[in-house]
mmCIF file of C-alpha atoms and ligand atoms in Angstrom:
data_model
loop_
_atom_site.group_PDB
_atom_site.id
_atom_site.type_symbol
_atom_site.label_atom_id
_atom_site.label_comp_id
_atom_site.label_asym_id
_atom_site.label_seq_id
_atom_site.Cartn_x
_atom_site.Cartn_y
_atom_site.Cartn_z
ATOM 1 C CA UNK A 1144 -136.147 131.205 82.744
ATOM 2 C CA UNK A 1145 -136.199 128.156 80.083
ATOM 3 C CA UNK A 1146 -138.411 127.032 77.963
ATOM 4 C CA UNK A 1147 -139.518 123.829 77.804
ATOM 5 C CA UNK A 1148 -140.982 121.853 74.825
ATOM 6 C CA UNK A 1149 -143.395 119.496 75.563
ATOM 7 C CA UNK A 1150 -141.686 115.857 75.178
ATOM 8 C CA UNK A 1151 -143.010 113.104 72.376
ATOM 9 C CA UNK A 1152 -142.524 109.538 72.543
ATOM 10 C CA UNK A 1153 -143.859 106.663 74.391
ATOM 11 C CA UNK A 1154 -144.999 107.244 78.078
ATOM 12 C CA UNK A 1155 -141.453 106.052 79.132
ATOM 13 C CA UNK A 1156 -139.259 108.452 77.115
ATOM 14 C CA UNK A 1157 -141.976 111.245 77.805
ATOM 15 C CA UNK A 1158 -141.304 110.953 81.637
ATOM 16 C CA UNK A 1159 -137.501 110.828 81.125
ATOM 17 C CA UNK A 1160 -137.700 113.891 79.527
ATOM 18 C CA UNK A 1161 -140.231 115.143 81.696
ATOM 19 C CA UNK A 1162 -137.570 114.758 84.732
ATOM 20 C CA UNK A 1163 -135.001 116.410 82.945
ATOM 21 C CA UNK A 1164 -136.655 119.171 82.810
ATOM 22 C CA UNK A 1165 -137.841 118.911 86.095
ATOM 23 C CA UNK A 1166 -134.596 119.017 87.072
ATOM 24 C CA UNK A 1167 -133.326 122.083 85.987
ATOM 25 C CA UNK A 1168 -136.600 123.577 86.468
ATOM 26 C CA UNK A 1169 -136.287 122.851 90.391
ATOM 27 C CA UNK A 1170 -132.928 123.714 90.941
ATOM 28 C CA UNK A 1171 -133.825 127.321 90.205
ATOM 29 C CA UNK A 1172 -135.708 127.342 94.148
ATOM 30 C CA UNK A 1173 -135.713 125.742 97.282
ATOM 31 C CA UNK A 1174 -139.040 127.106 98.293
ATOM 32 C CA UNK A 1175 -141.212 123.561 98.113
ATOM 33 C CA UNK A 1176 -144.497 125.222 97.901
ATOM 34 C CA UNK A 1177 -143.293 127.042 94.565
ATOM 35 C CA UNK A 1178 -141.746 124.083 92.666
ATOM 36 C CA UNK A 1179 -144.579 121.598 93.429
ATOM 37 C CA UNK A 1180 -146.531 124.440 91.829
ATOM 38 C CA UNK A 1181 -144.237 123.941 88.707
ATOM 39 C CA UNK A 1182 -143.978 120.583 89.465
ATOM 40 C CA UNK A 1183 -148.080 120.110 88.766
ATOM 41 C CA UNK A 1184 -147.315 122.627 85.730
ATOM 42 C CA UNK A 1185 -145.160 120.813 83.678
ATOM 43 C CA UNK A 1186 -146.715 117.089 84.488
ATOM 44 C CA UNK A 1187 -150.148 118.490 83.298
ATOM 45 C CA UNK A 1188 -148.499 120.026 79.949
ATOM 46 C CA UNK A 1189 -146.168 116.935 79.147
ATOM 47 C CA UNK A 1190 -149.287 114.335 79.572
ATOM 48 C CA UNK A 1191 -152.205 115.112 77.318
ATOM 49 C CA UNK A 1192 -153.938 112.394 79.238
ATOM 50 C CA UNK A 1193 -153.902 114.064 83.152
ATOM 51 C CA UNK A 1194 -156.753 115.604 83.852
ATOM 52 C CA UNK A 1195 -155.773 117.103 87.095
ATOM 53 C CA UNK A 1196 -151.929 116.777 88.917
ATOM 54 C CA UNK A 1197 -151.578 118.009 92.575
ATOM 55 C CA UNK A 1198 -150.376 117.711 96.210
ATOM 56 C CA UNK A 1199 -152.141 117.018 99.330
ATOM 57 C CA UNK A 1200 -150.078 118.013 102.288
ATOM 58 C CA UNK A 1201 -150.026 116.087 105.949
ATOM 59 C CA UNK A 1202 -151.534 118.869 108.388
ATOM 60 C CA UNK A 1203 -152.356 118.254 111.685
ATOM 61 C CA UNK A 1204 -153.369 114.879 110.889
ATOM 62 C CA UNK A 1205 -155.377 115.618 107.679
ATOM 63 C CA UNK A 1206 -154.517 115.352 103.944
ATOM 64 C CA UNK A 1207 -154.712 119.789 103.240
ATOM 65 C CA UNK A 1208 -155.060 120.179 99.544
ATOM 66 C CA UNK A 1209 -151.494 121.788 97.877
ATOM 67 C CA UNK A 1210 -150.527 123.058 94.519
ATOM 68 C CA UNK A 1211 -152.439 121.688 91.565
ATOM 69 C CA UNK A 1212 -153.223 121.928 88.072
ATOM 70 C CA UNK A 1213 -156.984 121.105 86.680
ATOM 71 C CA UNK A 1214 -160.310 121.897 88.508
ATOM 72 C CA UNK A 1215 -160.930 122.726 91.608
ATOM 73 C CA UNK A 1216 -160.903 119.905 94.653
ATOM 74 C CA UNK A 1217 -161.743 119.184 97.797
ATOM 75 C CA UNK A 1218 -159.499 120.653 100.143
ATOM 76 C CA UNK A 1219 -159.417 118.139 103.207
ATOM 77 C CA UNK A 1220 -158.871 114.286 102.850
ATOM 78 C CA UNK A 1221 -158.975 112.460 106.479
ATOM 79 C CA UNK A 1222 -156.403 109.772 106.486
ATOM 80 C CA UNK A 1223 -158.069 106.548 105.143
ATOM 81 C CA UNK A 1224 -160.524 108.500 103.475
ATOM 82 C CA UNK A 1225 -160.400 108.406 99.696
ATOM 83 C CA UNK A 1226 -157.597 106.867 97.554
ATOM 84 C CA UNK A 1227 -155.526 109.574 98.965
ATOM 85 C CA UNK A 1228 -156.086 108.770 102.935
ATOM 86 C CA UNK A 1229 -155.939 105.085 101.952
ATOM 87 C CA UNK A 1230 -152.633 105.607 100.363
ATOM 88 C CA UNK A 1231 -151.295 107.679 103.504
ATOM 89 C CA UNK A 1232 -152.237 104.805 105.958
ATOM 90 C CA UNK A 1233 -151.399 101.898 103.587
ATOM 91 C CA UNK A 1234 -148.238 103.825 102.941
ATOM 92 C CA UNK A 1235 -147.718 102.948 99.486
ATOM 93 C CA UNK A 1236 -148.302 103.698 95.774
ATOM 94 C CA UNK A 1237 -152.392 103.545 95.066
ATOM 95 C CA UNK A 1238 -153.098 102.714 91.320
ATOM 96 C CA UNK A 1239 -157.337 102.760 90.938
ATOM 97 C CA UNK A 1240 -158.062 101.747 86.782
ATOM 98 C CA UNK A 1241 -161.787 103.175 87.785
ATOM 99 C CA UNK A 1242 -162.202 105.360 90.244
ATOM 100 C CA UNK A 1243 -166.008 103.867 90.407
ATOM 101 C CA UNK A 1244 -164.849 100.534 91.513
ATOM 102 C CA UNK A 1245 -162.914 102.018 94.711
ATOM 103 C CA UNK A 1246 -164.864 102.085 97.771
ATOM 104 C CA UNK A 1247 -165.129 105.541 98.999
ATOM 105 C CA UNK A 1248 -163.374 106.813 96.294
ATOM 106 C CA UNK A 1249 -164.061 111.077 96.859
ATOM 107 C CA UNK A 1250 -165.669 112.271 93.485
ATOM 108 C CA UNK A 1251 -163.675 115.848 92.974
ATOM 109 C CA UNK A 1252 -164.531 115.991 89.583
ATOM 110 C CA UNK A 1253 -167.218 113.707 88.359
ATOM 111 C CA UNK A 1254 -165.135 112.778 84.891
ATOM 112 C CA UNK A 1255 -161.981 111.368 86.283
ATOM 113 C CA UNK A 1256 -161.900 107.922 85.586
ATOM 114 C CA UNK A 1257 -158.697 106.181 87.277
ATOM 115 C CA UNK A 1258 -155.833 108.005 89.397
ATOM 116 C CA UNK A 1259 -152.623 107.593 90.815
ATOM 117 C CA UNK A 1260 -151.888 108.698 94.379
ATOM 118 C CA UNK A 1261 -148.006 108.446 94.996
ATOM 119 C CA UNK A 1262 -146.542 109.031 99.016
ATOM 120 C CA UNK A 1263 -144.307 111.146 99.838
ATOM 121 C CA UNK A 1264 -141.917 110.345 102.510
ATOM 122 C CA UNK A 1265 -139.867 111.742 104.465
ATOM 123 C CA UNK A 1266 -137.632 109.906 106.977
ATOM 124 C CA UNK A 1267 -140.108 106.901 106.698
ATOM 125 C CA UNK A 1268 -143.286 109.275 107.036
ATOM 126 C CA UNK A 1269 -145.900 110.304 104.852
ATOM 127 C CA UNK A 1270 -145.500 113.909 104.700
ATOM 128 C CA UNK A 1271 -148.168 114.373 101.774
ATOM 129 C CA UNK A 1272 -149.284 112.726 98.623
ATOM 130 C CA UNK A 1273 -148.609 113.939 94.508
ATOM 131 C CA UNK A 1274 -152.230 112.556 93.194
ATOM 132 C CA UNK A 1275 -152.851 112.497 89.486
ATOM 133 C CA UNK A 1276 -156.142 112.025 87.582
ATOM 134 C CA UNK A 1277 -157.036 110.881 84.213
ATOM 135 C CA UNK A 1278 -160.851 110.729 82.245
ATOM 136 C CA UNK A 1279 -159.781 108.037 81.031
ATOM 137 C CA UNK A 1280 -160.089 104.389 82.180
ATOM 138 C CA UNK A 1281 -156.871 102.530 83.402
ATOM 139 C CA UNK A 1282 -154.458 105.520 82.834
ATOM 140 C CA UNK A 1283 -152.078 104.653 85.075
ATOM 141 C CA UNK A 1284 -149.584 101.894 85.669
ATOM 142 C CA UNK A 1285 -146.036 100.552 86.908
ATOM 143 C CA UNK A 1286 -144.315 103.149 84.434
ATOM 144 C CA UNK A 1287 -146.248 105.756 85.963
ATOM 145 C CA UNK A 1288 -145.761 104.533 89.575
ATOM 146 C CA UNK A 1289 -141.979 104.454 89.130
ATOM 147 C CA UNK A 1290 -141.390 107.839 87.244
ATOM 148 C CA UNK A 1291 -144.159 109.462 89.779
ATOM 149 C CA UNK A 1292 -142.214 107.991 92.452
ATOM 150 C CA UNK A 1293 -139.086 109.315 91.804
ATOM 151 C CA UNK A 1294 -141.035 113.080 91.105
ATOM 152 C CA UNK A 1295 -142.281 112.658 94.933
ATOM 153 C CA UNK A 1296 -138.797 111.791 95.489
ATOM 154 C CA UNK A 1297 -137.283 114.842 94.386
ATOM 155 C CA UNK A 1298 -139.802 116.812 96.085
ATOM 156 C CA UNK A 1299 -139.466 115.124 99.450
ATOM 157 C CA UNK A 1300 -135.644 116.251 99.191
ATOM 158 C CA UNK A 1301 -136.911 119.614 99.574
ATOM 159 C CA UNK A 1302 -138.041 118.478 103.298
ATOM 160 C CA UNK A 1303 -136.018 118.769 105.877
ATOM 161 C CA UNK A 1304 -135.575 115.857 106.872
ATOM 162 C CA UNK A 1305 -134.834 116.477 110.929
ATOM 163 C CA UNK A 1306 -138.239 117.846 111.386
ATOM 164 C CA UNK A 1307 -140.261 116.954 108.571
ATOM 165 C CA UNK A 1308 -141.447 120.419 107.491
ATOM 166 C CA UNK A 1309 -140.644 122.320 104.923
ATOM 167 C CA UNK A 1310 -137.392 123.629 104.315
ATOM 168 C CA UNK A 1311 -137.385 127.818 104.515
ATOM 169 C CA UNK A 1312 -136.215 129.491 101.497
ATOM 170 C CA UNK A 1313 -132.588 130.702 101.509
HETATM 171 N N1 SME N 1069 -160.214 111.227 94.307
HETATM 172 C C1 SME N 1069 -159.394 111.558 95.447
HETATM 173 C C2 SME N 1069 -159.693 112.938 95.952
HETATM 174 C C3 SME N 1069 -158.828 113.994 95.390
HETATM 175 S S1 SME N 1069 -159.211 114.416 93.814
HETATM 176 O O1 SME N 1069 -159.144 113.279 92.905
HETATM 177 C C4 SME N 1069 -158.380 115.690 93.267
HETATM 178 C C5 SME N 1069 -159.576 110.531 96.541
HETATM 179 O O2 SME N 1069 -160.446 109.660 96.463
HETATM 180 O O3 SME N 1069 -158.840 110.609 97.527
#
């Protein structure tokens, strides 16, 4: 397997890199439960500033807590609970700058300060959310929401698309 260096640069040139190697990271498997694993992996290495990366999958109605890297979270999110149910029904891109501001924001680890929650579609529904965290105040913005987007992008690929579950391994 490769090894990857951890990207420098600005935030922009960081994530380029950061999808490169994604790239070639996930084309090693089609199982989608193993390369969101790596997914969270290599976001949390490449950005000193993410205090936790993970997934929250649609089940049965409910946001089910996926692979992650950081502390351990809550494992069930009702849809329009939370900046992660909120950005299931809303359907879009959630970007909080403090997490203290949002109503009913769900406190998973008392020092995160903003967070991204990104969508992940497939065929026009939400099939579960990549959710990133940051101690630190306004972490997140369009850069992130683009280059985020496209990482729930490549992961909804792994989806198939007919019946919206995961595709089986080969
Ligand atoms: N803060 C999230 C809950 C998940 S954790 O941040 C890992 C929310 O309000 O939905």
């Amino acid at each position: 397997m490769e090894t990857f260096l951890r990207p420098t640069g600005s935030k922009e040139e960081i994530y380029k890199e950061t999808l490169k190697q994604l790239h070639s990271l996930l084309a090693e498997e089609s199982d989608v439960v193993a390369n969101m694993a790596n997914t969270t992996s290599l976001l949390k290495l490449n950005f000193g500033s993410y205090s936790w990366v993970g997934f929250y999958l649609m089940k049965n109605g409910r946001l089910v807590l996926g692979p992650f890297q950081g502390k351990p979270a809550c494992v069930s999110i009702e849809v329009g609970k939370g900046v992660c149910g909120t950005a299931v029904s809303l359907k879009k891109t959630l970007i909080v700058e403090d997490v203290t501001r949002f109503p009913g924001h769900i406190v998973c680890d008392p020092s995160s300060r903003s967070e991204i929650v990104v969508p992940i579609f497939v065929q026009g529904e939400v099939v579960g959310v990549l959710d990133v965290d940051s101690e630190e105040r306004a972490n997140f913005d369009e850069i992130d929401e683009h280059y985020l987007g496209q990482v729930a992008g490549m992961i909804a690929d792994m989806f198939d698309s007919a019946s919206g579950s995961r595709k089986e391994p080969e």
